[in-house]
XYZ file of C-alpha atoms in Angstrom:
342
model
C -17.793 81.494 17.947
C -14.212 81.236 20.117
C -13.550 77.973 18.187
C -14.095 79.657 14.560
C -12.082 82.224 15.244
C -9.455 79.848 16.872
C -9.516 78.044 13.560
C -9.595 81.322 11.163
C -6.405 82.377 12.708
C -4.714 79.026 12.429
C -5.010 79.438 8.929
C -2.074 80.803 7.375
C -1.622 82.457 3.743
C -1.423 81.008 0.714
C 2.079 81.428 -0.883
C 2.619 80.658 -4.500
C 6.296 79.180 -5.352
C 6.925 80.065 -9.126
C 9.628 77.424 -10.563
C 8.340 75.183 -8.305
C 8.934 71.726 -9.736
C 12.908 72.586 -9.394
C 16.039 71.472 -7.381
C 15.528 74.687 -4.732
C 11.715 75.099 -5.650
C 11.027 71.829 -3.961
C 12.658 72.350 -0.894
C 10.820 75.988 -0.397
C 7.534 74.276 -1.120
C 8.425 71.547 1.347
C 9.315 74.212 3.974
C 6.201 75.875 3.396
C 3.980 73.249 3.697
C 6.555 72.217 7.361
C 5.308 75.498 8.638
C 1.738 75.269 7.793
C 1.957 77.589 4.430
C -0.730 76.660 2.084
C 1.750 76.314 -1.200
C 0.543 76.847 -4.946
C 3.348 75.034 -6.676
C 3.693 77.086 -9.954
C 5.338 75.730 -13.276
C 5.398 75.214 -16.681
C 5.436 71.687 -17.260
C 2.538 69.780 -15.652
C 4.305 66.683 -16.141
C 7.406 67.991 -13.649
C 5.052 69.589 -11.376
C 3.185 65.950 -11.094
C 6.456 64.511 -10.339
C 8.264 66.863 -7.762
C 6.602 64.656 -5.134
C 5.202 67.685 -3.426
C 3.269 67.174 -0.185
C -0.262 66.666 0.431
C -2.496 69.740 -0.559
C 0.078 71.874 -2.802
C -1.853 73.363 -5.646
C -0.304 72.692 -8.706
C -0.563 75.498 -11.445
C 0.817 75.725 -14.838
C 1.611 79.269 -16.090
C 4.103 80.570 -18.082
C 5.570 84.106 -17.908
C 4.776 84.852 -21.323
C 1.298 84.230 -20.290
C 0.668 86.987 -18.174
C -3.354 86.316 -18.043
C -2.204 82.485 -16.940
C 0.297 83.870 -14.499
C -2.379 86.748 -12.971
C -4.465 82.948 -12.368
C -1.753 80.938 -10.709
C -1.312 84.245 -8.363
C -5.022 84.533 -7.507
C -5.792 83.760 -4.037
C -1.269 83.788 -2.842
C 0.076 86.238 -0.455
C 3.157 86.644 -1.519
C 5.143 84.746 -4.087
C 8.709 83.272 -4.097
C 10.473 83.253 -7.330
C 12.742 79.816 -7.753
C 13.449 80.037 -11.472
C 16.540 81.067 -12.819
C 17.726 82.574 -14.604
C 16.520 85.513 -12.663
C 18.363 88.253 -15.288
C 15.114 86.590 -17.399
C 12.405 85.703 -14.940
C 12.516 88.318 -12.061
C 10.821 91.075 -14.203
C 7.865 89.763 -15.418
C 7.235 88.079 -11.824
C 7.782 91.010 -9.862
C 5.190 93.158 -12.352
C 2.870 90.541 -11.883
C 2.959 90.565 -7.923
C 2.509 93.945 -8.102
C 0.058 93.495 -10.270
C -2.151 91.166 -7.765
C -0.695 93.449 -5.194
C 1.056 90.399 -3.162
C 4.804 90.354 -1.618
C 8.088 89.092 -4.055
C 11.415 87.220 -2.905
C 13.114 85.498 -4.740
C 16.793 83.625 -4.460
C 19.263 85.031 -7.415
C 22.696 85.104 -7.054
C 23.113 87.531 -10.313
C 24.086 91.015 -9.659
C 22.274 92.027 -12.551
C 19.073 90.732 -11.715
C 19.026 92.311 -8.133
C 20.007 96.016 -9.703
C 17.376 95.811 -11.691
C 15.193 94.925 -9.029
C 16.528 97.736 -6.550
C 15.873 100.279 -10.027
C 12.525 99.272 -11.597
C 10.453 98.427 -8.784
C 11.237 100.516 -5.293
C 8.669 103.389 -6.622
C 6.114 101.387 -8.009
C 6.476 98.448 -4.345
C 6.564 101.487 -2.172
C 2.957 103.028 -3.833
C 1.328 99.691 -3.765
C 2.577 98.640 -0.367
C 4.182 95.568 -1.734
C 7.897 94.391 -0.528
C 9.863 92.823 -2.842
C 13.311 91.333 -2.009
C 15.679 89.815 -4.386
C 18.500 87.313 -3.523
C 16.812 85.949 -0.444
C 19.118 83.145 -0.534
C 22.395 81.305 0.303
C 24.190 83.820 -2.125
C 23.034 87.108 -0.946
C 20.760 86.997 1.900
C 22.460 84.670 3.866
C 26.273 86.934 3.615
C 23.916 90.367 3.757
C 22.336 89.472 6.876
C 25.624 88.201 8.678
C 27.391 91.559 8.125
C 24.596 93.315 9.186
C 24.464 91.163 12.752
C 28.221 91.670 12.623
C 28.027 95.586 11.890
C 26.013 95.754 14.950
C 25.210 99.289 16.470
C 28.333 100.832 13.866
C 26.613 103.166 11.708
C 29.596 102.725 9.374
C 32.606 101.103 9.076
C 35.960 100.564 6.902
C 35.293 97.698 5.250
C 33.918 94.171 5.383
C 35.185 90.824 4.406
C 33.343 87.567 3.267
C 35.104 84.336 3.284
C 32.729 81.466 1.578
C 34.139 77.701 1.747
C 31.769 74.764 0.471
C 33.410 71.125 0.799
C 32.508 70.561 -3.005
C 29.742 71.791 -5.106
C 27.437 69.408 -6.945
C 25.719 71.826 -9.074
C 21.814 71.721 -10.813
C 20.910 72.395 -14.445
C 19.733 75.623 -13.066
C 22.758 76.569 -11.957
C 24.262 75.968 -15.011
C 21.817 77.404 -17.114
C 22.183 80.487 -15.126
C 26.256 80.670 -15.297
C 25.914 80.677 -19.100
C 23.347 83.792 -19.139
C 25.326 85.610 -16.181
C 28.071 86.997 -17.806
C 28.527 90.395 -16.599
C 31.732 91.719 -14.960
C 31.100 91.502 -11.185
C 30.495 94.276 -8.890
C 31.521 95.147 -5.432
C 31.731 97.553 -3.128
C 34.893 100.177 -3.480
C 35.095 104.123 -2.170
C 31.879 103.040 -0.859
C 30.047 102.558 -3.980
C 29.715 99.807 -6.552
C 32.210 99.704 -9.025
C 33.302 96.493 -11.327
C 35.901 94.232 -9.592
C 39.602 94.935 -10.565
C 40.979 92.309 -12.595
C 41.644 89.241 -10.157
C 44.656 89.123 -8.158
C 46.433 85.842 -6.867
C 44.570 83.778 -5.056
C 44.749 84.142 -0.823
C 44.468 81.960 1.808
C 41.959 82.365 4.146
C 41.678 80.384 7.679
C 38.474 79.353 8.069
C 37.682 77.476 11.130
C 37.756 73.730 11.433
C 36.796 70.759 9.405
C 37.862 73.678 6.884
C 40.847 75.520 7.855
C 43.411 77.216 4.974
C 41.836 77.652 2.172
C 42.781 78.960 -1.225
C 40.283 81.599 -2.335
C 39.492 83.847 -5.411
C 37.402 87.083 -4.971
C 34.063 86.470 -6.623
C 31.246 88.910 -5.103
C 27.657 87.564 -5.817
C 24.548 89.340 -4.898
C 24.939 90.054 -1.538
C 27.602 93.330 -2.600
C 24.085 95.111 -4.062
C 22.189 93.951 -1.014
C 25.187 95.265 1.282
C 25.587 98.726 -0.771
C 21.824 99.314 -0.211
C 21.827 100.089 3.098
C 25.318 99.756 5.109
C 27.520 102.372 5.296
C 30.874 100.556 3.941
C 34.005 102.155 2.390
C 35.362 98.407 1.085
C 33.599 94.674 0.204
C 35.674 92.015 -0.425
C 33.757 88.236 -1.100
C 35.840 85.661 -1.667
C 35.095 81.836 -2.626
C 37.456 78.735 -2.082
C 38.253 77.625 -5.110
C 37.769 73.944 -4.518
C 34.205 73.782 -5.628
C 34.468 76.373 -8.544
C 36.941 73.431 -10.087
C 33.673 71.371 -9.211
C 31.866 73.870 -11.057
C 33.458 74.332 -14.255
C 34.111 70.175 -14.321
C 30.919 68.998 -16.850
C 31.261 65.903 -15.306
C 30.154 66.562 -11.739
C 26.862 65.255 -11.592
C 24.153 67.260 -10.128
C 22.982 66.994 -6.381
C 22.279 63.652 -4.896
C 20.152 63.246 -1.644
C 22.033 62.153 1.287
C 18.780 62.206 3.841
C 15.181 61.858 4.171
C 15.194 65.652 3.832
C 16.700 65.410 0.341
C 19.397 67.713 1.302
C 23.191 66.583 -0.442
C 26.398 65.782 2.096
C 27.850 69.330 0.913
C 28.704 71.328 3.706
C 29.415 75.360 4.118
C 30.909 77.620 5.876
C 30.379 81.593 5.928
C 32.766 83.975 8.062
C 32.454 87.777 7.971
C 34.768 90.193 9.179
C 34.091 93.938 10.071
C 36.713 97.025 10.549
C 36.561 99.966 11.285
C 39.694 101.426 12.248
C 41.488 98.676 13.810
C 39.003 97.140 15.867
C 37.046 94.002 13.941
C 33.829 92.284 14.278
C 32.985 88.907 13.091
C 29.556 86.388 12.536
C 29.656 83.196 11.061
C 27.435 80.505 9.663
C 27.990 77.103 8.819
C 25.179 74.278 7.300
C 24.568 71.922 5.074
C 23.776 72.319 1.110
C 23.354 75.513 -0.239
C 20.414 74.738 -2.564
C 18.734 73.609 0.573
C 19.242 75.972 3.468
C 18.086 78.610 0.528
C 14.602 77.319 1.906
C 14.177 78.312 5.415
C 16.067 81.625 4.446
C 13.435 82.802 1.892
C 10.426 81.061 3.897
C 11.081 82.773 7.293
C 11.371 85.981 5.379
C 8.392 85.470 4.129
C 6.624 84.212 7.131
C 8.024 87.811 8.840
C 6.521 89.574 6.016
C 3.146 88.339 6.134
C 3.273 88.307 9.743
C 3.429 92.157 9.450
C 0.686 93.680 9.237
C 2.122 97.293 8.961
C 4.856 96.146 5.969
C 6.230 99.541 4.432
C 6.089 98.601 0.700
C 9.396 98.869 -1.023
C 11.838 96.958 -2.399
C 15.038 95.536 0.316
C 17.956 94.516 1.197
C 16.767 91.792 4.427
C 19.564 93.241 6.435
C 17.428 96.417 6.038
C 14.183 94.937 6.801
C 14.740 92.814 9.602
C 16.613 92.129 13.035
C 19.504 89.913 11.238
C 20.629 88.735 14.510
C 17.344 87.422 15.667
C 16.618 86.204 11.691
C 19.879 83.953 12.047
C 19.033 82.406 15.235
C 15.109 82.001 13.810
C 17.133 79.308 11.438
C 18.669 76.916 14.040
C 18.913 74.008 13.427
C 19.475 74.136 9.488
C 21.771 77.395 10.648
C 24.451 77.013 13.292
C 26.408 80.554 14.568
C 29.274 81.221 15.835
């Protein structure tokens, strides 16, 4: 009887991956299966799924999200599903209804403002009654900037304002990324007299000094979807994001092929750097992050949030920022070695 229920716990949830057969889909499926997951790989083209090269034992599942009654299948049986598919202004609504649907937990990994707001709007009610948590932009863009200002905020229940310096070495964009840029054309958000408002027009670019192999760096402020995560739960007056603008050139190039492998991992040579600042008054306080590939160390981040949900058996349901949700110090050091602080 001790050895059944030895092996009844070892068993961990099922968690169903929905764009699955993608550049970032494939790393979280990988991840999950790393940490003993049982993944349901879920697209809509058998013939992509069949070739992802997923691990032994992934459960492959076509469904299609105009296919609710195909979707409610691929879910049956998952604990919580991650969304991959962008873009997410498209995909995150019908996925989200559906997991609360089958009552099971949603993250997903957009970078679109748009997609997260409506998130944060539709669903807190309806996740809250069915004891379901749902958190968008669980990734490099957004999760990753959210949870370092809320390690760096420490015990400040409010401060002045924050600052996010982003530098990437070069960015080797996917289809999906593409695809995505084309759809996302809203005028960005951030954070001003402590609310969200749409960016001013852009200013000259700055410089900021970012510590070594990067250093000076001309940047452009471009807030992604960690401003709505941010504005959800910390008390800030001012947001400012900014991006080098080194791998936006990279990005707007149509020539710049998509990611290449550069490991057995399949993770690209690109590397990153995230630095956060924190006033209030004059006194600052600062986190940073650096790694390699974006598209990649999106995997651990949604995974171990994940893995923390599940792992809880008292989740309130609701729909969060992570900062709000977890211990973001103890989340960032959870990531090591794919994460190194400083």
């Amino acid at each position: 009887m001790t050895e059944q229920l030895l092996r009844a716990e070892s068993v961990r949830p099922a968690v169903a991956v929905y764009g699955a057969s993608g550049h970032t889909g494939r790393f979280v499926v990988r991840e999950l299966s790393r940490r003993g997951f049982t993944a349901i790989a879920i697209g809509r083209d058998a013939a992509k799924l069949a070739a992802a090269g997923f691990p032994a034992g992934v459960r492959q599942v076509v469904a299609s999200l105009e296919d609710p009654a195909s979707l409610a299948r691929a879910l049956d049986g998952a604990a919580a599903v991650i969304n991959c598919a962008g873009p997410f202004l498209d995909t995150a609504e019908p996925l989200v209804s559906a997991a609360l649907q089958a009552r099971i937990h949603y993250l997903d990994v957009t970078a679109e403002q748009g997609s997260a707001q409506a998130t944060f709007a539709r669903y807190a009610s309806a996740a809250e009654a069915a004891g379901v948590v749902v958190i968008p932009a669980m990734g490099f863009y957004g999760g990753l900037s959210d949870l370092l200002a809320t390690a760096a905020m420490g015990d400040w229940s409010r401060a002045d304002e924050a600052r996010i310096g982003i530098a990437l070495d070069s960015w080797e964009p996917t289809e999906g990324t593409r695809v995505t840029g084309r759809r996302n054309t809203a005028r960005r958000l951030t954070l001003s007299g402590g609310t969200l408002q749409p960016l001013a027009d852009l200013a000259p670019n700055a410089v900021w000094t970012f510590a070594e192999p990067f250093g000076a760096q001309e940047m452009v402020e471009l807030p992604f979807t960690e401003a709505v995560l941010i504005g959800r739960h910390l008390q800030l007056s001012e947001l400012h994001t900014y991006l080098n603008t080194a791998p936006l050139r990279d990005l707007r190039d149509a020539a710049t092929p998509a990611p290449v492998a550069a490991d057995a991992s399949g993770r690209s040579a690109q590397t990153f750097l995230v630095e956060v600042e924190i006033r209030r008054g004059s006194t600052l306080r600062r986190a940073a992050a650096r790694g390699r590939d974006i598209y990649a160390i999106t995997a651990p981040l949604v995974v171990e949030a994940a893995e923390r949900i599940l792992s809880t058996e008292t989740a309130q349901g609701g729909v969060f920022a992570p900062g709000a949700l977890f211990d973001a110090a103890n989340f960032l050091v959870a990531l090591a070695p794919d994460l190194v602080l400083s």
